[in-house]
């Protein structure tokens, strides 16, 4: 479970925004076992283009996912059930009623915390997907680092051509955010090898006065969820360093940061600092929907770093309609307000398409 979803004691010093209504737990528990969706149908059968796009985005070149006898990556299980921007029309009244009850009590924010999947058979192109979902559990009122709320777990039983194919459990936190609480990073987790020679993280340089928001009421960018698994990355960003995890067992680089190596399974790691050079592997231009603190249209790129890993970030220094795949870019740091910076990638000189 995500670090942000762990309980912590309520103290008098914390100023939390209490929900308008403290819901009797019996009202919430009554939703357990009620259907969230019944005999729902996937919008597309399992298909090769989606498999290819997934593998390209994940950098997964496993031959099992290619060719005439290809299967879908097992972790795509949920992808075949998703409703897209238009959503599903077969969600149950019980599911909507539970969320309306939580929203009405002040638990209006939501964050996904974790999921569990069980695979019963491979999925192949042409398989027609159907599924049922049930509200499996609703927790008692919990206090977390994000705020006070309730965890809601749904279980989805997925079928392919009528045969059981897998189970997907998805847990979210519906919560009322703390008012004015500053989010802080957990201590950096380091492997034993890394502790012998820890990377120095210098204090971030002072921001130019001109880059601060012009008014105190200016919209603020959303903050990342910082936990023990990624705190070292954000400490590096604060020092204008882009740190990549490296497995000390097999020396494989990985990004984003994870608690263990996906290649050899080792939990031990250290870091290497990225050179800052990269190319645009793929990109999208965001036009809609608009969000506070963002000024569309803007380009979001999947950047392939010189070290071989990829990360998602903004492409700046060039008009959004001039971004091109293969464009060389260089790491930069953008201060979005008086206390927060993000790594972005600036188009290299002469790199416009």
CSV table of C-alpha atoms in Angstrom, one decimal:
chain,number,residue,atom,x,y,z
A,1,UNK,CA,0.0,0.0,0.0
A,2,UNK,CA,1.2,3.5,-0.7
A,3,UNK,CA,3.0,5.3,2.1
A,4,UNK,CA,0.4,8.0,2.0
A,5,UNK,CA,-2.3,5.6,3.0
A,6,UNK,CA,-0.8,4.5,6.3
A,7,UNK,CA,-2.5,5.5,9.4
A,8,UNK,CA,-1.0,8.0,11.8
A,9,UNK,CA,-2.4,9.3,15.1
A,10,UNK,CA,-4.5,12.4,15.2
A,11,UNK,CA,-2.8,15.2,17.2
A,12,UNK,CA,-4.2,18.5,18.5
A,13,UNK,CA,-1.5,20.3,16.6
A,14,UNK,CA,-2.9,19.2,13.2
A,15,UNK,CA,-5.5,21.4,11.7
A,16,UNK,CA,-7.6,19.0,9.6
A,17,UNK,CA,-10.7,20.0,7.9
A,18,UNK,CA,-13.4,17.8,9.5
A,19,UNK,CA,-16.1,16.4,7.2
A,20,UNK,CA,-19.5,18.0,7.5
A,21,UNK,CA,-20.9,14.7,8.6
A,22,UNK,CA,-19.3,11.8,10.5
A,23,UNK,CA,-20.9,8.8,8.9
A,24,UNK,CA,-22.0,5.9,11.0
A,25,UNK,CA,-19.8,3.0,10.0
A,26,UNK,CA,-22.8,0.7,9.8
A,27,UNK,CA,-24.2,2.8,6.9
A,28,UNK,CA,-20.9,2.3,4.9
A,29,UNK,CA,-20.5,-1.3,5.8
A,30,UNK,CA,-23.9,-2.1,4.4
A,31,UNK,CA,-22.5,-1.5,0.9
A,32,UNK,CA,-20.0,-4.4,1.3
A,33,UNK,CA,-21.0,-7.2,-1.0
A,34,UNK,CA,-23.2,-5.1,-3.2
A,35,UNK,CA,-22.5,-5.1,-7.0
A,36,UNK,CA,-20.5,-2.3,-8.6
A,37,UNK,CA,-21.1,-3.6,-12.1
A,38,UNK,CA,-22.9,-6.7,-13.4
A,39,UNK,CA,-22.2,-8.4,-16.8
A,40,UNK,CA,-20.3,-5.4,-18.0
A,41,UNK,CA,-18.7,-5.7,-21.4
A,42,UNK,CA,-15.2,-4.4,-22.4
A,43,UNK,CA,-15.3,-1.7,-25.0
A,44,UNK,CA,-12.8,-3.5,-27.3
A,45,UNK,CA,-11.8,-7.2,-27.6
A,46,UNK,CA,-8.2,-8.0,-26.8
A,47,UNK,CA,-6.2,-6.6,-29.7
A,48,UNK,CA,-2.7,-6.4,-31.1
A,49,UNK,CA,-2.5,-2.6,-31.4
A,50,UNK,CA,-3.2,-2.0,-27.7
A,51,UNK,CA,-0.7,-4.7,-26.8
A,52,UNK,CA,1.9,-3.1,-29.0
A,53,UNK,CA,1.3,0.4,-27.6
A,54,UNK,CA,1.4,-0.9,-24.0
A,55,UNK,CA,4.7,-2.8,-24.6
A,56,UNK,CA,6.3,0.3,-26.3
A,57,UNK,CA,5.3,2.5,-23.5
A,58,UNK,CA,6.6,0.0,-20.9
A,59,UNK,CA,9.7,-0.8,-22.8
A,60,UNK,CA,8.8,-4.5,-22.7
A,61,UNK,CA,10.2,-6.4,-25.6
A,62,UNK,CA,9.2,-9.9,-24.4
A,63,UNK,CA,8.7,-12.1,-27.6
A,64,UNK,CA,5.6,-13.6,-25.9
A,65,UNK,CA,3.8,-10.4,-26.7
A,66,UNK,CA,4.7,-10.4,-30.4
A,67,UNK,CA,3.8,-12.3,-33.5
A,68,UNK,CA,0.9,-14.4,-34.6
A,69,UNK,CA,0.7,-16.4,-31.3
A,70,UNK,CA,1.1,-13.3,-29.1
A,71,UNK,CA,-0.6,-13.1,-25.7
A,72,UNK,CA,-1.4,-9.8,-23.9
A,73,UNK,CA,0.9,-8.8,-20.9
A,74,UNK,CA,-0.9,-10.1,-17.8
A,75,UNK,CA,-0.7,-6.7,-16.2
A,76,UNK,CA,-3.0,-5.3,-18.9
A,77,UNK,CA,-5.9,-7.1,-17.2
A,78,UNK,CA,-7.6,-3.9,-16.1
A,79,UNK,CA,-6.9,-2.1,-19.4
A,80,UNK,CA,-9.5,-4.3,-21.2
A,81,UNK,CA,-12.2,-3.3,-18.7
A,82,UNK,CA,-11.7,0.5,-18.7
A,83,UNK,CA,-14.3,2.8,-20.0
A,84,UNK,CA,-12.1,5.6,-21.4
A,85,UNK,CA,-13.2,9.2,-21.5
A,86,UNK,CA,-16.8,8.3,-22.2
A,87,UNK,CA,-17.0,6.0,-19.2
A,88,UNK,CA,-19.2,2.9,-18.6
A,89,UNK,CA,-23.0,3.0,-18.5
A,90,UNK,CA,-23.3,-0.2,-16.6
A,91,UNK,CA,-22.1,0.9,-13.2
A,92,UNK,CA,-24.5,-0.1,-10.4
A,93,UNK,CA,-26.7,2.2,-8.4
A,94,UNK,CA,-25.0,0.9,-5.2
A,95,UNK,CA,-21.6,2.2,-6.3
A,96,UNK,CA,-23.0,5.6,-7.2
A,97,UNK,CA,-24.9,5.8,-3.9
A,98,UNK,CA,-21.8,5.0,-1.9
A,99,UNK,CA,-19.7,7.7,-3.6
A,100,UNK,CA,-22.6,10.2,-3.3
A,101,UNK,CA,-22.8,9.4,0.5
A,102,UNK,CA,-19.0,10.0,0.9
A,103,UNK,CA,-19.0,13.1,-1.2
A,104,UNK,CA,-22.0,14.5,0.7
A,105,UNK,CA,-20.1,13.9,4.0
A,106,UNK,CA,-17.1,16.0,2.8
A,107,UNK,CA,-14.9,13.1,1.6
A,108,UNK,CA,-14.6,14.7,-1.9
A,109,UNK,CA,-11.0,13.9,-2.8
A,110,UNK,CA,-9.8,10.5,-4.1
A,111,UNK,CA,-6.5,8.8,-4.5
A,112,UNK,CA,-5.7,5.3,-5.7
A,113,UNK,CA,-3.6,3.5,-3.1
A,114,UNK,CA,-2.9,0.0,-4.5
A,115,UNK,CA,-4.2,-2.9,-6.6
A,116,UNK,CA,-3.8,-6.7,-6.6
A,117,UNK,CA,-4.2,-8.9,-9.6
A,118,UNK,CA,-4.6,-12.7,-10.1
A,119,UNK,CA,-4.2,-14.3,-13.5
A,120,UNK,CA,-6.1,-17.4,-14.4
A,121,UNK,CA,-5.5,-17.7,-18.2
A,122,UNK,CA,-3.6,-15.8,-20.9
A,123,UNK,CA,-5.5,-13.2,-22.9
A,124,UNK,CA,-5.1,-13.4,-26.7
A,125,UNK,CA,-6.2,-11.1,-29.5
A,126,UNK,CA,-9.8,-11.6,-30.3
A,127,UNK,CA,-10.9,-12.5,-26.7
A,128,UNK,CA,-14.2,-10.8,-25.8
A,129,UNK,CA,-14.0,-9.4,-22.2
A,130,UNK,CA,-16.8,-9.3,-19.7
A,131,UNK,CA,-16.6,-8.7,-16.0
A,132,UNK,CA,-18.5,-8.3,-12.8
A,133,UNK,CA,-17.4,-6.0,-10.0
A,134,UNK,CA,-18.4,-6.0,-6.3
A,135,UNK,CA,-17.8,-3.5,-3.4
A,136,UNK,CA,-15.6,-5.8,-1.4
A,137,UNK,CA,-14.8,-3.6,1.6
A,138,UNK,CA,-15.3,-0.2,3.1
A,139,UNK,CA,-13.0,0.7,5.9
A,140,UNK,CA,-13.7,2.5,9.1
A,141,UNK,CA,-12.7,6.2,9.3
A,142,UNK,CA,-8.9,6.5,9.0
A,143,UNK,CA,-6.5,9.3,9.5
A,144,UNK,CA,-3.8,9.5,6.8
A,145,UNK,CA,-1.1,11.9,5.7
A,146,UNK,CA,-3.5,13.2,3.0
A,147,UNK,CA,-6.5,13.6,5.3
A,148,UNK,CA,-9.3,11.8,7.0
A,149,UNK,CA,-11.4,9.3,5.0
A,150,UNK,CA,-12.4,5.8,4.1
A,151,UNK,CA,-10.7,3.1,2.0
A,152,UNK,CA,-13.0,1.5,-0.6
A,153,UNK,CA,-12.0,-1.8,-2.2
A,154,UNK,CA,-13.6,-3.2,-5.3
A,155,UNK,CA,-13.1,-6.7,-6.7
A,156,UNK,CA,-13.5,-7.3,-10.4
A,157,UNK,CA,-13.8,-10.8,-11.8
A,158,UNK,CA,-12.8,-10.8,-15.5
A,159,UNK,CA,-13.8,-13.3,-18.1
A,160,UNK,CA,-12.5,-13.9,-21.6
A,161,UNK,CA,-15.1,-15.5,-24.0
A,162,UNK,CA,-17.0,-16.6,-20.9
A,163,UNK,CA,-14.1,-18.3,-19.1
A,164,UNK,CA,-12.6,-16.9,-15.9
A,165,UNK,CA,-9.4,-14.9,-16.8
A,166,UNK,CA,-8.4,-13.0,-13.7
A,167,UNK,CA,-9.3,-11.0,-10.7
A,168,UNK,CA,-8.5,-7.3,-10.1
A,169,UNK,CA,-8.7,-5.7,-6.7
A,170,UNK,CA,-8.5,-1.9,-6.6
A,171,UNK,CA,-8.4,0.2,-3.5
A,172,UNK,CA,-8.9,3.9,-3.2
A,173,UNK,CA,-9.0,6.4,-0.4
A,174,UNK,CA,-12.0,8.9,-0.4
A,175,UNK,CA,-10.8,11.6,2.0
A,176,UNK,CA,-11.2,15.2,3.2
A,177,UNK,CA,-7.8,16.9,2.7
A,178,UNK,CA,-6.0,18.5,5.6
A,179,UNK,CA,-6.3,22.3,5.4
A,180,UNK,CA,-2.9,24.0,4.8
A,181,UNK,CA,-0.9,21.0,5.7
A,182,UNK,CA,2.5,21.0,4.1
A,183,UNK,CA,3.6,17.7,2.6
A,184,UNK,CA,7.0,16.6,3.6
A,185,UNK,CA,9.2,13.9,2.2
A,186,UNK,CA,10.0,10.8,4.2
A,187,UNK,CA,13.6,10.0,4.9
A,188,UNK,CA,15.6,8.8,1.9
A,189,UNK,CA,15.7,5.0,1.8
A,190,UNK,CA,19.1,3.8,0.7
A,191,UNK,CA,20.6,0.4,0.1
A,192,UNK,CA,23.6,-0.7,2.2
A,193,UNK,CA,25.9,-0.1,-0.7
A,194,UNK,CA,24.5,3.4,-1.2
A,195,UNK,CA,24.9,4.2,2.5
A,196,UNK,CA,28.6,3.7,2.3
A,197,UNK,CA,28.9,6.6,-0.2
A,198,UNK,CA,25.6,8.5,-0.2
A,199,UNK,CA,25.2,11.1,-3.0
A,200,UNK,CA,25.4,14.6,-1.7
A,201,UNK,CA,22.2,16.6,-2.2
A,202,UNK,CA,23.1,20.3,-2.1
A,203,UNK,CA,20.6,22.9,-1.0
A,204,UNK,CA,18.5,24.1,-3.9
A,205,UNK,CA,19.5,27.5,-5.3
A,206,UNK,CA,17.3,30.5,-4.4
A,207,UNK,CA,14.6,31.1,-7.0
A,208,UNK,CA,14.6,34.4,-8.9
A,209,UNK,CA,12.0,36.7,-7.6
A,210,UNK,CA,10.5,37.0,-11.1
A,211,UNK,CA,9.6,33.3,-11.2
A,212,UNK,CA,7.4,33.4,-8.1
A,213,UNK,CA,3.6,33.6,-8.6
A,214,UNK,CA,2.5,37.2,-9.1
A,215,UNK,CA,-0.3,37.0,-6.5
A,216,UNK,CA,-0.8,34.9,-3.4
A,217,UNK,CA,-4.1,33.6,-4.9
A,218,UNK,CA,-2.5,32.2,-8.0
A,219,UNK,CA,-3.4,28.5,-8.6
A,220,UNK,CA,-0.8,26.1,-7.3
A,221,UNK,CA,0.4,23.0,-9.1
A,222,UNK,CA,-0.6,19.7,-7.5
A,223,UNK,CA,2.1,18.2,-5.3
A,224,UNK,CA,3.5,14.7,-5.9
A,225,UNK,CA,2.9,12.0,-3.4
A,226,UNK,CA,6.2,11.6,-1.7
A,227,UNK,CA,6.9,8.4,0.2
A,228,UNK,CA,9.8,6.2,1.3
A,229,UNK,CA,10.1,4.6,-2.1
A,230,UNK,CA,10.6,7.9,-4.1
A,231,UNK,CA,11.8,10.5,-1.5
A,232,UNK,CA,15.4,10.2,-2.8
A,233,UNK,CA,14.3,11.2,-6.3
A,234,UNK,CA,12.6,14.4,-5.0
A,235,UNK,CA,15.6,15.2,-2.8
A,236,UNK,CA,17.7,15.1,-5.9
A,237,UNK,CA,15.3,17.4,-7.7
A,238,UNK,CA,15.5,19.8,-4.9
A,239,UNK,CA,19.3,19.9,-5.5
A,240,UNK,CA,18.9,20.1,-9.3
A,241,UNK,CA,20.0,16.5,-9.8
A,242,UNK,CA,18.1,13.9,-11.7
A,243,UNK,CA,18.8,10.6,-9.9
A,244,UNK,CA,18.2,7.2,-11.5
A,245,UNK,CA,18.0,4.1,-9.4
A,246,UNK,CA,20.5,1.3,-10.1
A,247,UNK,CA,20.1,-2.3,-8.9
A,248,UNK,CA,23.3,-3.3,-7.0
A,249,UNK,CA,22.6,-6.9,-7.9
A,250,UNK,CA,22.4,-6.9,-11.7
A,251,UNK,CA,23.3,-3.2,-12.3
A,252,UNK,CA,20.1,-2.5,-14.2
A,253,UNK,CA,18.9,1.1,-14.2
A,254,UNK,CA,15.3,1.7,-13.5
A,255,UNK,CA,12.8,4.6,-13.6
A,256,UNK,CA,10.4,5.5,-12.0
A,257,UNK,CA,11.8,4.6,-8.6
A,258,UNK,CA,10.7,1.3,-7.2
A,259,UNK,CA,11.4,-0.6,-4.0
A,260,UNK,CA,12.9,-3.6,-5.9
A,261,UNK,CA,14.4,-4.6,-9.2
A,262,UNK,CA,12.0,-6.0,-11.8
A,263,UNK,CA,14.8,-8.0,-13.5
A,264,UNK,CA,16.5,-9.8,-10.7
A,265,UNK,CA,14.2,-9.1,-7.7
A,266,UNK,CA,16.9,-7.5,-5.5
A,267,UNK,CA,15.8,-4.9,-3.0
A,268,UNK,CA,19.2,-3.3,-2.9
A,269,UNK,CA,20.0,-0.2,-5.0
A,270,UNK,CA,22.1,2.9,-5.3
A,271,UNK,CA,21.8,5.9,-7.7
A,272,UNK,CA,23.5,7.4,-10.7
A,273,UNK,CA,23.0,11.0,-11.8
A,274,UNK,CA,21.6,11.5,-15.2
A,275,UNK,CA,23.7,13.5,-17.7
A,276,UNK,CA,20.6,15.5,-18.6
A,277,UNK,CA,20.7,14.6,-22.3
A,278,UNK,CA,17.7,12.9,-23.9
A,279,UNK,CA,15.4,12.7,-26.9
A,280,UNK,CA,11.6,12.8,-27.3
A,281,UNK,CA,10.5,9.2,-27.6
A,282,UNK,CA,6.8,10.1,-27.8
A,283,UNK,CA,4.6,13.1,-26.9
A,284,UNK,CA,1.1,14.4,-26.6
A,285,UNK,CA,-0.2,18.0,-26.7
A,286,UNK,CA,-2.7,18.8,-23.9
A,287,UNK,CA,-5.6,21.0,-25.0
A,288,UNK,CA,-8.5,19.8,-22.8
A,289,UNK,CA,-9.7,19.6,-20.1
A,290,UNK,CA,-8.2,22.7,-18.5
A,291,UNK,CA,-6.7,22.5,-15.0
A,292,UNK,CA,-5.9,25.3,-12.6
A,293,UNK,CA,-2.2,26.3,-12.6
A,294,UNK,CA,-1.8,24.9,-16.2
A,295,UNK,CA,-1.9,26.9,-19.4
A,296,UNK,CA,-2.9,24.7,-22.3
A,297,UNK,CA,-2.0,23.9,-24.9
A,298,UNK,CA,1.3,22.4,-23.8
A,299,UNK,CA,3.5,19.4,-24.7
A,300,UNK,CA,4.0,16.4,-22.4
A,301,UNK,CA,6.8,14.1,-23.6
A,302,UNK,CA,8.0,10.6,-22.9
A,303,UNK,CA,11.7,11.4,-22.8
A,304,UNK,CA,14.3,8.7,-23.4
A,305,UNK,CA,17.4,9.6,-21.4
A,306,UNK,CA,20.9,9.0,-22.6
A,307,UNK,CA,21.2,6.4,-19.9
A,308,UNK,CA,18.4,4.3,-21.5
A,309,UNK,CA,15.5,4.9,-19.1
A,310,UNK,CA,12.4,6.9,-19.9
A,311,UNK,CA,10.4,9.5,-18.0
A,312,UNK,CA,7.4,11.7,-18.5
A,313,UNK,CA,7.8,15.4,-18.3
A,314,UNK,CA,7.0,18.7,-20.0
A,315,UNK,CA,8.9,19.7,-23.2
A,316,UNK,CA,9.6,23.4,-23.0
A,317,UNK,CA,11.6,26.0,-25.0
A,318,UNK,CA,9.8,25.3,-28.2
A,319,UNK,CA,6.1,25.9,-29.3
A,320,UNK,CA,3.9,22.9,-28.6
A,321,UNK,CA,3.3,22.4,-32.3
A,322,UNK,CA,7.0,22.2,-33.1
A,323,UNK,CA,7.7,19.2,-30.8
A,324,UNK,CA,8.8,16.1,-32.8
A,325,UNK,CA,9.7,12.5,-32.0
A,326,UNK,CA,13.5,12.2,-31.9
A,327,UNK,CA,14.0,15.8,-31.0
A,328,UNK,CA,17.1,16.3,-28.8
A,329,UNK,CA,16.3,17.8,-25.4
A,330,UNK,CA,18.2,18.8,-22.3
A,331,UNK,CA,17.3,18.6,-18.6
A,332,UNK,CA,16.2,21.8,-16.9
A,333,UNK,CA,14.4,22.7,-13.7
A,334,UNK,CA,11.3,24.8,-13.6
A,335,UNK,CA,10.2,26.5,-10.4
A,336,UNK,CA,6.4,26.5,-10.5
A,337,UNK,CA,6.0,28.5,-7.2
A,338,UNK,CA,8.0,29.6,-4.2
A,339,UNK,CA,8.5,26.1,-2.8
A,340,UNK,CA,8.3,23.6,-5.6
A,341,UNK,CA,10.4,22.7,-8.7
A,342,UNK,CA,9.9,20.1,-11.4
A,343,UNK,CA,12.4,18.6,-13.8
A,344,UNK,CA,11.4,19.5,-17.4
A,345,UNK,CA,13.2,19.1,-20.8
A,346,UNK,CA,14.2,22.0,-22.9
A,347,UNK,CA,14.5,21.6,-26.7
A,348,UNK,CA,18.2,21.7,-27.7
A,349,UNK,CA,19.3,24.6,-29.9
A,350,UNK,CA,18.6,23.8,-33.5
A,351,UNK,CA,16.4,20.8,-32.5
A,352,UNK,CA,13.0,22.1,-33.8
A,353,UNK,CA,11.3,20.0,-36.3
